[in-house]
mmCIF file of C-alpha atoms in Angstrom:
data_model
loop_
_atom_site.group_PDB
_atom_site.id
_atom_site.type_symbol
_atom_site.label_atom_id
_atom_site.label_comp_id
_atom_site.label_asym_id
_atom_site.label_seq_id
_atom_site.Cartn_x
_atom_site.Cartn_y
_atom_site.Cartn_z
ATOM 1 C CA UNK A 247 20.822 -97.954 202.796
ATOM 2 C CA UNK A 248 19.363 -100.968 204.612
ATOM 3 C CA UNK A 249 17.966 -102.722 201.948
ATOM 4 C CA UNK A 250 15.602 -104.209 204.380
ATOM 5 C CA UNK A 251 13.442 -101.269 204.477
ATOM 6 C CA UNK A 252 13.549 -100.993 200.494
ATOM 7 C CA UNK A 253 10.839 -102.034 198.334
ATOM 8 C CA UNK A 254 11.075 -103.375 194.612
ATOM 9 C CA UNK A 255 7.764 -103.334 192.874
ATOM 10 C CA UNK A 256 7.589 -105.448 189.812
ATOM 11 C CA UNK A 257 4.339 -105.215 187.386
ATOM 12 C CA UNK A 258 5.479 -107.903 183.963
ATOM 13 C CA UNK A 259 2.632 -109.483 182.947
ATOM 14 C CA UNK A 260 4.703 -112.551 182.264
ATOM 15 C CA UNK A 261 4.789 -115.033 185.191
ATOM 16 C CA UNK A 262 7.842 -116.160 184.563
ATOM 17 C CA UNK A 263 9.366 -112.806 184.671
ATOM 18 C CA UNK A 264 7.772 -111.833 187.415
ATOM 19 C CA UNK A 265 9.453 -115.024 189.851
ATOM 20 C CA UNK A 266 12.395 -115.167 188.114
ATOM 21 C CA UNK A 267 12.972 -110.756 189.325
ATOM 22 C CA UNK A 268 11.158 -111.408 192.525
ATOM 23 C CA UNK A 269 13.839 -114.338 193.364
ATOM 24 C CA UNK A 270 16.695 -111.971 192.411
ATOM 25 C CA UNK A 271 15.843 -109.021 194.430
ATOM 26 C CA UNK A 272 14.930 -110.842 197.063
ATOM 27 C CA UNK A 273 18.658 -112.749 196.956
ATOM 28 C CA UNK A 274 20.018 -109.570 197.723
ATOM 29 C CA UNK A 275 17.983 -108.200 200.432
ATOM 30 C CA UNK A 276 15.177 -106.446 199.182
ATOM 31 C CA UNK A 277 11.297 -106.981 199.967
ATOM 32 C CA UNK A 278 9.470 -107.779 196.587
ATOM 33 C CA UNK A 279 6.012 -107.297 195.070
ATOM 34 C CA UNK A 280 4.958 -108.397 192.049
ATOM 35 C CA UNK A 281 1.562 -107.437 189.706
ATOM 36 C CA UNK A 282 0.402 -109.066 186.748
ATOM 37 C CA UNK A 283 -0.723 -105.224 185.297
ATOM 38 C CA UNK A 284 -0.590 -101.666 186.257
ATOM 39 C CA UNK A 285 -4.188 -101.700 186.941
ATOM 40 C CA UNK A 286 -3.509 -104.519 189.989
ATOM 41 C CA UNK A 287 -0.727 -102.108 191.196
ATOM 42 C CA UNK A 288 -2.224 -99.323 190.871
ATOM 43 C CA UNK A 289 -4.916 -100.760 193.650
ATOM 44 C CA UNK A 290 -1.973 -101.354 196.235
ATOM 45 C CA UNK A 291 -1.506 -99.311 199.161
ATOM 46 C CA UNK A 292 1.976 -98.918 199.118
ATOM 47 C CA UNK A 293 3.840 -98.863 202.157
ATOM 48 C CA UNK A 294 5.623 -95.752 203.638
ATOM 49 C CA UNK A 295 9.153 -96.520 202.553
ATOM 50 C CA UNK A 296 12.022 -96.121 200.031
ATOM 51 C CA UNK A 297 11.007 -98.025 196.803
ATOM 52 C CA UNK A 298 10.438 -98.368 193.142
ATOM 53 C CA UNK A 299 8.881 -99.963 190.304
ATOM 54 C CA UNK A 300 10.391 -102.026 187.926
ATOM 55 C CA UNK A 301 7.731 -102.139 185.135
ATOM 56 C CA UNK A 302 7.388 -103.790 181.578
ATOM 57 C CA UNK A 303 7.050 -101.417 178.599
ATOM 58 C CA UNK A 304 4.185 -103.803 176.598
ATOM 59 C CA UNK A 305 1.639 -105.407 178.919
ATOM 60 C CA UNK A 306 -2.473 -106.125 178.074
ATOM 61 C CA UNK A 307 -4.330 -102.822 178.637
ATOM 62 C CA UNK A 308 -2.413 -99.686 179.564
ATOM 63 C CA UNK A 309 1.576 -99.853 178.253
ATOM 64 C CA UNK A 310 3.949 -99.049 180.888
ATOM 65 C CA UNK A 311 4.574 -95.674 178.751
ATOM 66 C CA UNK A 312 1.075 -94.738 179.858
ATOM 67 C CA UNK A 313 1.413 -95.857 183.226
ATOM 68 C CA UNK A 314 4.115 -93.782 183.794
ATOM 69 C CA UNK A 315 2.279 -90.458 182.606
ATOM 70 C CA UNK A 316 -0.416 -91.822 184.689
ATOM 71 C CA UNK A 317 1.464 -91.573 188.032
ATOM 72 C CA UNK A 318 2.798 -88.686 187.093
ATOM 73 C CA UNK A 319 -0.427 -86.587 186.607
ATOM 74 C CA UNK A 320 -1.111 -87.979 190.052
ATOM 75 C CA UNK A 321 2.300 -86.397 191.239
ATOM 76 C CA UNK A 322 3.107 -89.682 192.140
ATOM 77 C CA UNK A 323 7.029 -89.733 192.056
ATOM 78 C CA UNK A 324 8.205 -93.521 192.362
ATOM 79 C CA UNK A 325 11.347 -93.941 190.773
ATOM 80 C CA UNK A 326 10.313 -96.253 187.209
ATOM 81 C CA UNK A 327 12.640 -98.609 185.360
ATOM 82 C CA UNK A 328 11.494 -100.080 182.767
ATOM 83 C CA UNK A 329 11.861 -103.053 181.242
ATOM 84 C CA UNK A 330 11.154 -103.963 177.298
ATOM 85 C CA UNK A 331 11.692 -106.865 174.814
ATOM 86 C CA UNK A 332 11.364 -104.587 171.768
ATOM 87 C CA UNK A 333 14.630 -102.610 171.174
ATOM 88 C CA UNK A 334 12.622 -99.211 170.535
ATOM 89 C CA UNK A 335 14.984 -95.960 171.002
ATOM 90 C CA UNK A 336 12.036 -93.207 170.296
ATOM 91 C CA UNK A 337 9.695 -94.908 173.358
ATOM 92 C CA UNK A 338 13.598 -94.839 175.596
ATOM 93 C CA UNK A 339 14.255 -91.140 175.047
ATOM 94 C CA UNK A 340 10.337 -90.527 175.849
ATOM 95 C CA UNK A 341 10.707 -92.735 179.150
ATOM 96 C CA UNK A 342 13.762 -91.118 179.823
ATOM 97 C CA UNK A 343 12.764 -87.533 179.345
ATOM 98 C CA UNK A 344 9.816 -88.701 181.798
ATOM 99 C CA UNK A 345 12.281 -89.131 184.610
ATOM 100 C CA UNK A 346 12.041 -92.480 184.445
ATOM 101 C CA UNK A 347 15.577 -94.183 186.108
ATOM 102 C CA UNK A 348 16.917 -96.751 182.947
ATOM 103 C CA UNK A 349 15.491 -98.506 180.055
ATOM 104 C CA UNK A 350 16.801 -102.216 179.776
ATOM 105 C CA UNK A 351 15.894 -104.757 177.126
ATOM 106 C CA UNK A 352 15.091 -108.010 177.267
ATOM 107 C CA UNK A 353 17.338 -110.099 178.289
ATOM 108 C CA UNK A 354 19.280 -107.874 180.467
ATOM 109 C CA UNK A 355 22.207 -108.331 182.755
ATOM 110 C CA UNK A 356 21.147 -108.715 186.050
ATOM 111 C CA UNK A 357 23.977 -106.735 187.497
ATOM 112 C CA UNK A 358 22.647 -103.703 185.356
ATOM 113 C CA UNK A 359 18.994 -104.051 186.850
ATOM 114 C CA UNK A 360 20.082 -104.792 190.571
ATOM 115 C CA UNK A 361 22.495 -101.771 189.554
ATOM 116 C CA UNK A 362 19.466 -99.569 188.260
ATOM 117 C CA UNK A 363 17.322 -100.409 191.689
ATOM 118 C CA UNK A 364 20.040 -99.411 193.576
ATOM 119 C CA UNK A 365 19.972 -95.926 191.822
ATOM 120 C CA UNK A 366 16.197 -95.795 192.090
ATOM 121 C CA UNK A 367 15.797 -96.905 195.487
ATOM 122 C CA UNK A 368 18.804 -94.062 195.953
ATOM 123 C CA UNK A 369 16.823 -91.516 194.453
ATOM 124 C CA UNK A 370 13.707 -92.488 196.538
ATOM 125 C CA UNK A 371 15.202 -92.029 199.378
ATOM 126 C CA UNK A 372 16.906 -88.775 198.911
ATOM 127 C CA UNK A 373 13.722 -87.160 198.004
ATOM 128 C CA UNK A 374 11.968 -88.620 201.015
ATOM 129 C CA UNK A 375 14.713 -87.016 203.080
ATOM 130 C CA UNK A 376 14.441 -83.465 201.120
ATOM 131 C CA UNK A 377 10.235 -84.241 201.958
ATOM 132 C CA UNK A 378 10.870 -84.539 205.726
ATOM 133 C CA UNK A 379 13.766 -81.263 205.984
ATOM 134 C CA UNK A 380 10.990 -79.164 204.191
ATOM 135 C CA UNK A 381 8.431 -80.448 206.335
ATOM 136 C CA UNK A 382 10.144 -79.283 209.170
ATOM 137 C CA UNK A 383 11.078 -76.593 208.577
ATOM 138 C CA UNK A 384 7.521 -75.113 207.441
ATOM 139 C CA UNK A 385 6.960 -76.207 210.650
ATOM 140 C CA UNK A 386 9.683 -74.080 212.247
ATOM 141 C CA UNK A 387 8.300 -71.181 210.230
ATOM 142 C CA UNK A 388 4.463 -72.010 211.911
ATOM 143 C CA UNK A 389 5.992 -70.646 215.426
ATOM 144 C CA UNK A 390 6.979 -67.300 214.245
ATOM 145 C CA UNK A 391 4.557 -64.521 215.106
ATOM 146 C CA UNK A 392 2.921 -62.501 212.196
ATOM 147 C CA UNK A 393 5.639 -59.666 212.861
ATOM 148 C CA UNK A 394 8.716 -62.041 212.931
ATOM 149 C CA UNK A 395 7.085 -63.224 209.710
ATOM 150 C CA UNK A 396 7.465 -59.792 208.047
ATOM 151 C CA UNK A 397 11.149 -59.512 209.100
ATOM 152 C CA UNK A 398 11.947 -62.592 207.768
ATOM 153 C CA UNK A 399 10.216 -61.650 204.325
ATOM 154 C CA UNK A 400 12.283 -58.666 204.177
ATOM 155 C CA UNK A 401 15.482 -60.173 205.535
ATOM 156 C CA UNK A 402 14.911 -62.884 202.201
ATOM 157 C CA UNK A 403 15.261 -59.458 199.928
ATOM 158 C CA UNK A 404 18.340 -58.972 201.575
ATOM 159 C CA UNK A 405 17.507 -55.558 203.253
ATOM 160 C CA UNK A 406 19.384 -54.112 206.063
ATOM 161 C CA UNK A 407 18.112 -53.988 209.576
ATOM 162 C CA UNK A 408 17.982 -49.945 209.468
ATOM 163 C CA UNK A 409 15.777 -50.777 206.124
ATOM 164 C CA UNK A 410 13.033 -52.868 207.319
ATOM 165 C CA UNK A 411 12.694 -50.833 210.611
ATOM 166 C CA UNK A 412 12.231 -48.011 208.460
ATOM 167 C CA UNK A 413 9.813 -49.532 206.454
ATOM 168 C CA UNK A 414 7.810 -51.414 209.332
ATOM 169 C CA UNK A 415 7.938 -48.134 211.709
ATOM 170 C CA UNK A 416 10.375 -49.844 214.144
ATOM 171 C CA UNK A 417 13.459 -48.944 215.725
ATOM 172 C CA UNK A 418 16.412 -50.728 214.566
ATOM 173 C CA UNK A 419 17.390 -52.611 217.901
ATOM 174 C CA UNK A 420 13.539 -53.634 217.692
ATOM 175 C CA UNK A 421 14.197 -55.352 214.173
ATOM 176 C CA UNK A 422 17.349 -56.723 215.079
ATOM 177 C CA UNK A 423 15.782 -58.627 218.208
ATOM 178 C CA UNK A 424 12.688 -59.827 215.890
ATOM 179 C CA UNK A 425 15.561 -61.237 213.632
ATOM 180 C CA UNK A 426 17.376 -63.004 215.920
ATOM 181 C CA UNK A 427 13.771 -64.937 217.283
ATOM 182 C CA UNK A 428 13.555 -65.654 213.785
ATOM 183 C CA UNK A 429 17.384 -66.735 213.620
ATOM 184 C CA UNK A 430 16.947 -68.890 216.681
ATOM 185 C CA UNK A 431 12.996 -70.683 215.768
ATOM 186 C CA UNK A 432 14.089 -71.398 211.715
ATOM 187 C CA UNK A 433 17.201 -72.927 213.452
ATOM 188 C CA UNK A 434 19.845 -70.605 211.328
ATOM 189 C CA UNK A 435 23.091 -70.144 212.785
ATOM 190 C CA UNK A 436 23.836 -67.178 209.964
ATOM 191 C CA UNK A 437 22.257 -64.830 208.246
ATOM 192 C CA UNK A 438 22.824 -66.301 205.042
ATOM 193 C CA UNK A 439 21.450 -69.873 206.132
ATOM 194 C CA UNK A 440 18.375 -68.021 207.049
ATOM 195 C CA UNK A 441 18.149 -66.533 203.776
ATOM 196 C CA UNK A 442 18.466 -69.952 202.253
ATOM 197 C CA UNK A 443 16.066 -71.070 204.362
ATOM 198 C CA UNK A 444 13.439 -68.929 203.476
ATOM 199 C CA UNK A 445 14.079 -69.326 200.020
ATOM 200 C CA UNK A 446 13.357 -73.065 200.479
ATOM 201 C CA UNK A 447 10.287 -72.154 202.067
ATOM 202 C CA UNK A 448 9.019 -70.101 199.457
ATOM 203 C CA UNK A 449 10.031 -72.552 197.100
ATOM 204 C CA UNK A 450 13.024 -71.080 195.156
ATOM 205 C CA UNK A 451 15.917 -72.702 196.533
ATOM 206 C CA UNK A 452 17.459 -76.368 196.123
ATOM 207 C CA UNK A 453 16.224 -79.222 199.090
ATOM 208 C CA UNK A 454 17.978 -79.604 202.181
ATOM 209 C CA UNK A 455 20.403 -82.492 201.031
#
């Protein structure tokens, strides 16, 4: 990971928090902002790049808690650690359960946090990299023609050529040529990628890692 091309978000709405975090993460490489209250953040146009938000649990106006279920009504997925000064275990499990990345409390080591961005940013980045596979290859499946699209459909039940070119009308040497185009544009090199392919297209398999 270059950590040059990661972004730390920090919301606290203590000042002093927010420079003393914004000097640590920036010792070790990262680019910083920090916000006063979700509501400031929540204005920001993030840039397009691996990040996350490091984000105090009690704050004027919306909690952190809420902010959270905010973003993710917006299916806004931005790895979330949070940060408290209340030792509350009910309001960790919910933040937890939530997805979000760690729970620290005030004061915290600052090897656990830098430890905890490094998982988020982690995290971030894998699921931008799952993002861009799928979005290629839903471009892949664009270029097949309405007929190779059929094939592939029945290929993903796992039906044998003879199968589908009984049940499309075709002749068997017809499907298998159809399934090789489809092979060759979805970029399989077996049939069994292709299946997996398809079933990450239709959404039931796990993302291109």
């Amino acid at each position: 990971m270059d950590r040059l091309q990661a972004t730390v978000f920090v919301v606290d709405d203590d000042v002093s928090v927010r420079e003393g975090l914004d000097s640590l993460f920036r010792s070790v490489g990262y680019a910083v902002s920090a916000f006063a209250s979700v509501r400031e953040f929540a204005l920001l146009r993030r840039p397009d790049m691996p990040s996350c938000l490091v984000l105090d649990v009690r704050m004027p106006g919306p909690s952190g808690i809420d902010f959270q279920a905010e973003l993710a009504g917006l299916n806004d997925p931005i790895p979330i650690i949070f940060l408290t000064g209340h030792g509350d275990v009910p309001m960790a499990v919910r933040a937890i359960k939530a997805g979000a990345v760690e729970f620290l409390l005030k004061p915290f080591r600052e090897q656990d946090l830098l430890d905890a961005v490094r998982v988020a940013i982690e995290k971030d980045e894998v699921r931008r990299r799952d993002e861009a596979a799928l979005a290629e290859l839903k471009a892949r499946f664009v270029t097949l023609t309405a007929r190779e699209k059929e094939v592939l459909a029945f290929v993903a039940q796992g039906r044998l050529n003879k199968q589908i070119a009984a049940d499309l009308g075709l002749s068997e040497v017809t499907v298998k040529v159809h399934r090789g185009q489809v092979m060759r544009k979805m970029g399989a090199a077996t049939l069994a990628e292709l299946i997996r392919l398809a079933d990450l297209i239709s959404g039931k398999g796990q993302a291109v890692r």
